[in-house]
Amino acid sequence: MIQRWHKKKTHLPFIAIVFFLFVLCTIFYNERRFQEIHRKENRKTGDQNDVNTTFSIKSTPSSSGILDRFSTCNSTVKYKGQKAESLVQTDEQEEMDDYCNVFSGRWVFDNISFPLYNESDCPYMSDQLACRKHGRPDLMYQNWRWQPHGCNLKRWNATEMWDKLRGKRLMFVGDSLNRGQWISMLCLLESVIPAEKKSITPNAPLTIFRAEEYNATVEFQWAPLIVESNSDDPVNHRLDERIIRPDSVLRHASEWEHVDILVFNSYLWWRQGPVKLLWSNEKNGVCEEAESLDAMELAMDEWANWIESNVNPLKKKVFFVTMSPTHLWSREWEPGTEGNCYNEKTPIKDENYWGSGSDLATMGMVANIVNKLKSKVRVLNITQMSEYRKDGHPSIYRKFWESRSAEQLANPTSYSDCIHWCLPGVPDVWNQLLFHFL
Ligand SMILES: *[C@@H]1O[C@H](CO)[C@@H](O)[C@H](O)[C@H]1NC(C)=O
Ligand SMILES: *[C@@H]1O[C@H](CO)[C@@H](O)[C@H](O)[C@H]1NC(C)=O
Ligand SMILES: *[C@@H]1O[C@H](CO)[C@@H](O)[C@H](O)[C@H]1NC(C)=O
Ligand SMILES: *[C@@H]1O[C@H](CO)[C@@H](O)[C@H](O)[C@H]1NC(C)=O
Ligand SMILES: *[C@@H]1O[C@H](CO)[C@@H](O)[C@H](O)[C@H]1NC(C)=O
Ligand SMILES: *[C@@H]1O[C@H](CO)[C@@H](O)[C@H](O)[C@H]1NC(C)=O
Ligand SMILES: *[C@@H]1O[C@H](CO)[C@@H](O)[C@H](O)[C@H]1NC(C)=O
């Protein structure tokens, strides 16, 4: 098998397809697993009321007009380039006083201040991200502090963060990477709250952590494509044919309205090939098929329109987290090698490093949209800093729910997860940045 791996480029498309399937599977299995964890948590806290609503899987017939995993297109035509009317005004807001770009910097080994919590102490840890528990022998990945050039980040302080969250709702909205950041936030915050004063409600599309004494919640909403889609069920996604309603964020936005701090992300789910568009005024079930970038831009425009019409920056803070990099090809940081993130133990030192997984056209499109919303949206530009962290992924040190063949086991790179991030780890620093800007 090792030889086969070394046979070079001819196998790349095949490997890419296998990897694509693997990614979808891991995402899928993780959702299911996560529900189980929460179900357990729920039992523990004796909070049985939500169980029925939580785990009944909706199977609304498509006739209701709502997309679900059973939705299909009657036929598909090429995307004709229709765009929603933009409500976004050109933003006159002055550049914020960015005397220092905190996203530009380097990772410094610091085993005194980091990690910010212990993996095994966090009751909300996911088996997908608990790398030490799953046998990772090297633990240095937990000990890196982000040091911006020319200034310091605010030190993480859980009590101070709770003071900022008092009486408020903080909601993360997005995909499994955003959920990783949400779990990181729970782990960063939970230790200062006594067990009987905190609870978690596993309500499938929206999971809510409550801290009684602060009257505050930290929530996660599954919305991998931002707009309404047939992948909106966090447990049973539709994987093969992704259909979105490019002109409707309503299904998700009904929850955003009363939230004080919103943290969005979206990227990975757009990168799996063309997307079908089912416009709301389409009566015959005819979909248009659009390229990833066009489809994501439509969704982002719709999101921007919602922000423009609904966000008063004095009352609501909105963050957008840029794409989380992957480390699928070690030849990108070490030419001549044929591996991936497996067995990587230290960050990349080259400050100009940028991997091929982080699509520049997508970044440009996102920058263009959020720049017009500067007074209402703050970008957490985590891409460059996370690019350096080839050592931060679970690789083989996480729970896998599907069994692996002897051939795979003999070749760990073949099933390594180089997409998500170990905790404690990189997402803790994304949250430190969030804390810095609140
Ligand atoms: C849950 O469902 C069961 C049967 O479907 C029902 O008897 C029970 O009252 C429900 N519980 C709640 C809290 O709705
Ligand atoms: C931190 O790292 C240094 C150098 O690797 C090592 O000597 C020291 O024992 C470590 N300290 C802790 C608390 O792990
Ligand atoms: C993690 O646990 C060790 C002992 O198990 C303890 O010494 C250390 O202070 C803990 N670290 C944090 C951040 O709680
Ligand atoms: C954290 O913040 C609280 C409240 O603002 C403060 O009392 C405490 O000293 C801070 N802790 C550290 C370690 O800075
Ligand atoms: C708790 O916070 C909510 C907003 O999230 C607010 O509407 C409510 O009045 C608060 N309750 C108390 C007792 O402060
Ligand atoms: C597909 O077309 C038929 C007949 O034109 C229509 O009745 C049906 O509602 C369409 N399906 C969808 C999903 O719109
Ligand atoms: C994020 O930072 C990179 C440089 O690291 C820059 O090229 C990109 O435009 C920024 N993205 C956004 C959305 O501001």
XYZ file of C-alpha atoms and ligand atoms in Angstrom:
536
model
C 0.000 0.000 0.000
C 2.866 2.269 0.832
C 4.225 1.737 -2.638
C 0.887 2.539 -4.119
C 0.800 5.787 -2.233
C 4.164 6.637 -3.684
C 3.080 5.959 -7.221
C 2.462 9.672 -7.636
C -0.009 11.789 -9.455
C -1.923 9.065 -11.313
C -3.797 8.284 -8.140
C -4.599 11.816 -7.178
C -8.116 12.048 -8.656
C -8.989 8.757 -7.047
C -7.572 9.846 -3.717
C -9.391 13.133 -4.036
C -12.710 11.364 -4.554
C -12.102 9.002 -1.660
C -11.185 11.943 0.464
C -14.283 13.840 -0.556
C -16.473 10.903 0.438
C -14.536 10.611 3.646
C -15.116 14.237 4.499
C -18.828 13.932 3.926
C -18.952 10.771 5.999
C -17.070 12.277 8.890
C -19.277 15.316 8.864
C -22.339 13.146 8.752
C -21.214 10.797 11.475
C -20.126 13.577 13.658
C -23.548 15.150 13.596
C -25.064 11.912 14.719
C -22.498 11.405 17.388
C -22.943 14.901 18.654
C -26.635 14.347 19.121
C -25.832 11.289 21.201
C -23.477 13.209 23.401
C -26.133 15.772 23.987
C -28.784 13.206 24.570
C -26.608 11.819 27.334
C -25.975 15.277 28.682
C -29.688 15.856 28.632
C -30.423 12.769 30.649
C -27.781 13.735 33.131
C -29.359 17.095 33.738
C -32.774 15.454 34.018
C -34.153 17.822 31.408
C -36.451 15.527 29.490
C -38.835 18.044 28.058
C -37.020 18.707 24.865
C -36.286 15.152 23.945
C -39.367 14.613 21.799
C -39.004 17.685 19.683
C -35.284 17.239 19.410
C -35.006 13.848 17.882
C -38.085 13.584 15.743
C -36.732 13.940 12.244
C -38.861 16.157 10.093
C -39.998 14.738 6.783
C -42.133 17.595 5.557
C -43.300 16.826 2.042
C -41.827 19.154 -0.552
C -45.297 20.435 -1.376
C -45.048 22.715 1.672
C -42.300 24.578 -0.184
C -39.712 23.932 2.505
C -36.513 22.220 1.448
C -35.502 19.048 3.216
C -33.343 16.091 2.391
C -36.125 14.526 0.323
C -36.456 17.585 -1.909
C -35.627 17.053 -5.565
C -35.510 19.202 -8.672
C -37.934 18.334 -11.484
C -35.260 19.330 -13.965
C -32.047 21.315 -14.019
C -30.900 24.097 -16.310
C -27.684 26.105 -16.347
C -27.499 29.127 -14.011
C -28.545 32.207 -15.944
C -26.822 34.711 -13.703
C -29.826 36.100 -11.853
C -28.900 38.034 -8.731
C -30.990 39.279 -5.847
C -31.357 43.040 -5.654
C -28.762 44.335 -3.239
C -30.035 46.356 -0.305
C -26.557 47.084 0.954
C -25.651 50.769 1.002
C -22.073 51.722 0.407
C -20.656 52.007 3.845
C -19.328 55.432 4.812
C -17.987 54.188 8.123
C -14.393 55.148 8.791
C -11.846 52.398 9.140
C -11.894 51.218 12.753
C -8.847 52.213 14.734
C -6.811 49.231 13.620
C -3.473 50.423 14.849
C -2.392 46.824 14.635
C -3.529 43.960 12.438
C -3.969 41.185 14.997
C -4.389 38.600 12.238
C -0.833 39.053 11.101
C 1.649 37.424 13.427
C 3.291 34.174 14.431
C 2.768 31.198 16.715
C 4.927 31.191 19.845
C 5.468 28.078 21.948
C 4.054 28.851 25.410
C 3.377 25.915 27.691
C 2.821 28.216 30.670
C -0.350 29.976 29.441
C -1.559 27.330 26.997
C -3.699 25.233 26.833
C -6.447 27.445 28.269
C -8.324 24.379 29.578
C -7.806 20.644 29.885
C -9.316 18.401 27.253
C -10.617 15.878 29.772
C -12.145 18.537 32.052
C -14.563 19.830 29.412
C -17.913 18.019 29.567
C -18.908 19.344 26.129
C -15.882 18.006 24.276
C -16.658 16.212 21.017
C -15.080 12.851 20.219
C -14.216 14.250 16.832
C -11.910 16.845 18.392
C -10.549 15.144 21.528
C -7.194 14.144 20.054
C -5.389 13.314 23.275
C -8.193 10.997 24.364
C -7.862 9.226 21.029
C -4.199 8.534 21.455
C -2.336 11.511 20.072
C 1.138 11.071 21.562
C 2.583 14.552 20.885
C 0.830 17.324 22.819
C 2.705 20.409 21.702
C -0.213 21.356 19.435
C -1.954 22.567 22.628
C 0.816 24.950 23.601
C 0.913 27.634 20.914
C 0.027 31.236 21.599
C -0.805 33.639 18.780
C 1.494 36.643 18.819
C 0.430 39.469 16.484
C 3.218 41.600 15.053
C 3.389 44.889 16.890
C 0.815 44.382 19.640
C -0.607 41.829 22.053
C -3.921 40.044 22.050
C -6.098 40.512 25.086
C -5.476 37.671 27.519
C -8.326 35.229 27.711
C -10.351 35.672 30.925
C -13.505 33.563 31.321
C -15.004 35.739 34.057
C -14.545 38.856 32.000
C -16.104 37.123 28.990
C -19.139 36.156 31.076
C -19.438 39.772 32.199
C -19.601 40.760 28.531
C -22.231 38.073 27.903
C -24.427 38.911 30.883
C -28.100 38.977 29.857
C -27.133 38.242 26.249
C -27.374 35.552 23.606
C -24.239 34.593 21.685
C -24.911 32.392 18.656
C -22.544 30.589 16.313
C -24.127 29.902 12.916
C -22.537 27.631 10.335
C -20.968 24.241 9.663
C -18.896 21.702 11.611
C -15.907 24.048 11.802
C -18.019 26.745 13.354
C -19.394 24.119 15.691
C -15.810 23.299 16.676
C -15.365 26.957 17.590
C -18.598 26.862 19.583
C -17.426 23.773 21.509
C -14.128 25.540 22.128
C -16.081 28.507 23.518
C -18.064 26.232 25.842
C -14.859 24.620 27.083
C -13.243 28.028 27.589
C -16.242 29.320 29.515
C -17.816 26.456 31.399
C -15.290 25.893 34.189
C -16.249 29.059 36.078
C -19.933 28.051 36.221
C -20.946 25.514 38.900
C -22.504 22.292 37.534
C -26.023 23.009 38.803
C -26.045 26.475 37.223
C -25.473 25.364 33.634
C -27.439 23.254 31.178
C -27.482 22.359 27.534
C -30.572 21.879 25.386
C -30.020 19.550 22.473
C -32.621 20.978 20.153
C -31.452 19.600 16.832
C -30.935 22.613 14.533
C -30.205 24.897 17.495
C -28.234 23.760 20.537
C -28.301 26.084 23.523
C -25.920 26.295 26.467
C -27.344 28.300 29.385
C -25.542 29.876 32.299
C -28.164 30.778 34.877
C -26.339 33.259 37.023
C -25.378 35.352 33.993
C -28.753 34.883 32.267
C -26.684 34.193 29.171
C -26.680 31.607 26.401
C -24.027 30.350 24.002
C -25.781 28.703 21.067
C -24.989 26.849 17.887
C -27.198 26.826 14.825
C -26.507 24.360 12.031
C -26.690 26.290 8.741
C -23.822 25.063 6.550
C -24.942 26.976 3.446
C -26.351 30.052 5.293
C -29.491 30.214 3.142
C -32.240 27.603 3.267
C -31.061 24.280 1.835
C -31.764 20.566 1.781
C -28.755 20.110 4.114
C -30.331 21.943 7.033
C -31.044 18.892 9.153
C -27.984 18.597 11.390
C -28.367 14.838 11.682
C -29.557 13.625 8.324
C -27.968 15.738 5.625
C -28.618 15.387 2.012
C -25.141 14.787 0.621
C -25.386 13.987 -3.063
C -27.495 16.791 -4.507
C -27.284 20.073 -2.649
C -30.229 22.369 -3.338
C -30.429 25.886 -1.918
C -33.023 28.626 -1.983
C -30.615 31.435 -2.895
C -33.199 34.081 -2.024
C -34.223 32.880 1.435
C -32.401 33.037 4.754
C -35.697 33.061 6.613
C -35.544 29.566 8.044
C -32.358 30.441 9.908
C -32.794 34.179 10.325
C -35.920 33.806 12.432
C -33.495 32.748 15.178
C -30.952 35.496 14.515
C -33.362 38.312 15.196
C -33.144 38.239 18.992
C -29.488 37.339 19.308
C -26.997 39.920 20.586
C -23.778 38.499 19.160
C -23.753 36.465 15.946
C -20.722 34.543 14.653
C -21.094 33.198 11.101
C -18.960 30.972 8.929
C -19.471 29.158 5.630
C -17.020 27.701 3.133
C -16.389 23.964 3.077
C -19.891 23.022 1.988
C -19.595 25.174 -1.112
C -16.419 23.465 -2.211
C -17.916 20.111 -3.168
C -18.944 20.860 -6.762
C -21.923 22.606 -8.379
C -25.000 23.575 -6.346
C -28.634 23.572 -7.461
C -30.642 26.745 -7.046
C -34.379 26.616 -6.465
C -35.680 30.184 -6.507
C -38.702 30.880 -4.330
C -40.843 32.026 -7.258
C -40.121 28.811 -9.206
C -43.360 26.846 -9.374
C -42.373 23.858 -11.502
C -39.439 22.604 -9.487
C -36.915 23.638 -12.157
C -33.486 24.222 -10.625
C -30.549 26.117 -12.007
C -27.129 24.598 -11.550
C -24.424 27.046 -10.504
C -20.704 26.771 -9.840
C -19.631 26.830 -6.192
C -18.435 30.398 -6.207
C -21.542 31.822 -7.919
C -23.795 29.909 -5.541
C -21.889 31.028 -2.455
C -21.955 34.618 -3.659
C -25.741 34.472 -4.043
C -26.063 33.143 -0.501
C -23.672 35.762 0.876
C -25.575 38.535 -0.912
C -28.816 37.345 0.606
C -27.139 37.217 4.014
C -25.737 40.732 3.482
C -29.233 41.988 2.662
C -30.505 40.530 5.910
C -27.676 42.195 7.839
C -28.291 45.515 6.121
C -32.000 45.486 6.964
C -31.887 43.961 10.431
C -28.684 44.845 12.226
C -28.396 47.940 14.357
C -24.702 47.972 15.255
C -25.470 49.602 18.595
C -27.584 46.616 19.598
C -26.153 43.667 17.722
C -22.603 42.569 17.010
C -21.946 40.421 13.952
C -18.768 38.516 13.116
C -17.867 36.558 10.002
C -15.150 33.908 10.342
C -13.169 33.440 7.132
C -12.363 30.037 5.682
C -10.682 27.449 7.828
C -7.700 26.006 5.959
C -7.097 22.304 5.319
C -3.759 20.485 5.143
C -4.341 17.691 2.652
C -1.066 17.767 0.709
C 2.260 17.928 2.564
C 4.033 18.742 -0.705
C 2.580 22.241 -0.358
C 4.753 22.980 2.680
C 7.441 20.362 2.095
C 7.985 19.800 -1.611
C 8.779 16.235 -2.572
C 6.705 14.613 0.183
C 3.477 12.672 -0.413
C 1.677 12.906 2.918
C -0.833 15.224 4.561
C -1.267 16.586 8.099
C -0.641 13.164 9.624
C 2.421 13.162 11.892
C 2.912 16.924 11.643
C 4.025 18.218 15.032
C 4.938 21.876 14.576
C 3.499 24.924 12.791
C 4.745 26.175 9.423
C 7.284 28.977 9.869
C 7.099 30.548 6.399
C 4.912 33.615 6.963
C 3.898 33.714 3.300
C 2.595 30.160 3.304
C -0.848 29.765 1.754
C -2.312 26.348 0.880
C -4.277 25.513 -2.252
C -7.357 24.592 -0.195
C -8.037 28.247 0.655
C -9.596 29.571 -2.522
C -8.473 33.126 -3.252
C -11.466 33.903 -5.459
C -13.786 32.963 -2.581
C -11.771 35.131 -0.193
C -11.991 38.045 -2.611
C -15.753 37.655 -2.966
C -16.229 37.497 0.828
C -13.953 40.510 1.358
C -15.935 42.479 -1.208
C -19.243 41.751 0.509
C -18.164 42.280 4.115
C -16.254 45.468 3.273
C -19.542 47.035 2.237
C -20.913 46.126 5.674
C -17.960 47.422 7.639
C -19.988 49.233 10.271
C -22.102 46.133 10.924
C -19.826 43.143 10.464
C -16.413 42.469 11.907
C -14.286 39.912 10.030
C -12.365 37.338 12.033
C -9.750 36.693 9.392
C -8.421 33.416 10.764
C -7.274 31.940 7.448
C -3.628 33.025 7.322
C -2.913 32.301 10.985
C -4.527 28.859 10.743
C -2.684 28.081 7.493
C 0.468 27.783 9.599
C -1.067 25.131 11.833
C -0.536 21.932 9.874
C -0.021 20.291 13.288
C -3.446 21.271 14.626
C -5.721 18.701 12.954
C -6.935 15.441 14.502
C -5.474 13.304 11.659
C -6.046 9.748 12.941
C -6.519 10.760 16.581
C -10.284 11.106 16.767
C -13.208 8.777 16.883
C -14.095 7.194 13.548
C -17.545 5.682 13.348
C -17.074 3.731 10.164
C -14.664 0.798 10.300
C -11.407 0.992 8.440
C -9.897 -1.651 6.199
C -6.540 -3.249 6.902
C -5.237 -1.371 3.916
C -6.314 1.967 5.372
C -4.919 1.144 8.794
C -1.571 0.367 7.238
C -1.579 3.796 5.637
C -2.713 6.390 8.209
C -2.579 9.284 5.733
C -5.422 7.633 3.807
C -7.984 8.337 6.514
C -6.504 11.294 8.391
C -8.849 14.177 9.170
C -6.916 17.268 8.083
C -9.962 19.553 8.104
C -11.245 19.839 11.672
C -9.104 20.996 14.602
C -8.048 19.321 17.847
C -9.202 20.926 21.100
C -7.629 22.523 23.014
C -6.072 24.119 19.969
C -6.474 26.534 17.102
C -10.203 27.402 17.566
C -9.451 28.571 21.136
C -7.393 31.338 19.592
C -10.202 32.232 17.167
C -12.308 32.708 20.299
C -9.584 34.743 21.927
C -9.826 37.034 18.886
C -13.590 37.221 19.318
C -13.040 38.154 22.967
C -10.490 40.751 21.864
C -13.081 42.501 19.684
C -16.125 42.313 21.968
C -43.026 12.421 24.160
O -43.660 11.504 23.291
C -44.375 10.504 23.982
C -44.935 9.509 22.959
O -44.707 9.931 21.656
C -45.495 11.154 24.802
O -46.199 10.157 25.534
C -44.875 12.139 25.768
O -45.890 12.840 26.477
C -44.029 13.141 25.029
N -43.331 14.000 25.976
C -43.290 15.308 25.862
C -42.529 16.034 26.917
O -43.820 15.918 24.941
C 7.593 23.559 28.926
O 8.493 23.282 27.901
C 9.843 23.280 28.310
C 10.703 23.154 27.103
O 10.176 22.208 26.209
C 10.047 22.135 29.305
O 11.375 22.136 29.752
C 9.106 22.340 30.483
O 9.164 21.243 31.346
C 7.683 22.506 30.005
N 6.840 22.895 31.114
C 5.651 22.378 31.333
C 4.875 22.927 32.475
O 5.174 21.472 30.617
C -5.046 20.639 33.843
O -4.904 19.560 34.751
C -3.665 19.578 35.469
C -3.620 18.356 36.352
O -4.331 17.321 35.796
C -3.573 20.841 36.305
O -2.306 20.882 36.956
C -3.702 22.041 35.391
O -3.735 23.215 36.151
C -4.986 21.962 34.576
N -4.995 23.066 33.637
C -6.053 23.848 33.478
C -5.925 24.920 32.453
O -7.078 23.710 34.110
C -10.399 38.181 35.059
O -11.382 39.188 35.070
C -11.936 39.391 36.369
C -13.135 40.316 36.216
O -12.915 41.274 35.233
C -10.853 39.941 37.274
O -11.367 40.164 38.581
C -9.728 38.922 37.332
O -8.647 39.445 38.091
C -9.229 38.568 35.946
N -8.310 37.456 36.047
C -7.103 37.499 35.515
C -6.280 36.289 35.667
O -6.693 38.464 34.901
C -32.384 37.572 30.554
O -31.931 37.930 29.256
C -32.953 38.135 28.319
C -32.315 38.450 26.997
O -31.504 37.407 26.571
C -33.861 39.263 28.773
O -34.923 39.406 27.858
C -34.404 38.967 30.162
O -35.129 40.065 30.622
C -33.265 38.667 31.109
N -33.801 38.250 32.399
C -33.342 38.744 33.539
C -33.972 38.193 34.760
O -32.459 39.568 33.574
C -42.704 19.019 -10.726
O -43.584 19.268 -11.794
C -44.919 18.857 -11.548
C -45.738 19.048 -12.804
O -45.255 20.135 -13.548
C -45.482 19.621 -10.359
O -46.783 19.176 -10.068
C -44.593 19.387 -9.169
O -45.037 20.174 -8.064
C -43.169 19.748 -9.499
N -42.308 19.426 -8.384
C -41.785 20.343 -7.592
C -40.873 19.851 -6.540
O -42.029 21.523 -7.719
C -7.979 38.100 5.114
O -6.606 38.298 5.118
C -5.974 38.024 3.885
C -4.491 38.172 4.096
O -4.065 37.226 5.042
C -6.497 38.963 2.824
O -5.911 38.668 1.580
C -7.998 38.788 2.716
O -8.541 39.697 1.806
C -8.648 38.982 4.067
N -10.043 38.615 3.959
C -11.062 39.409 4.311
C -12.426 38.880 4.127
O -10.903 40.512 4.770
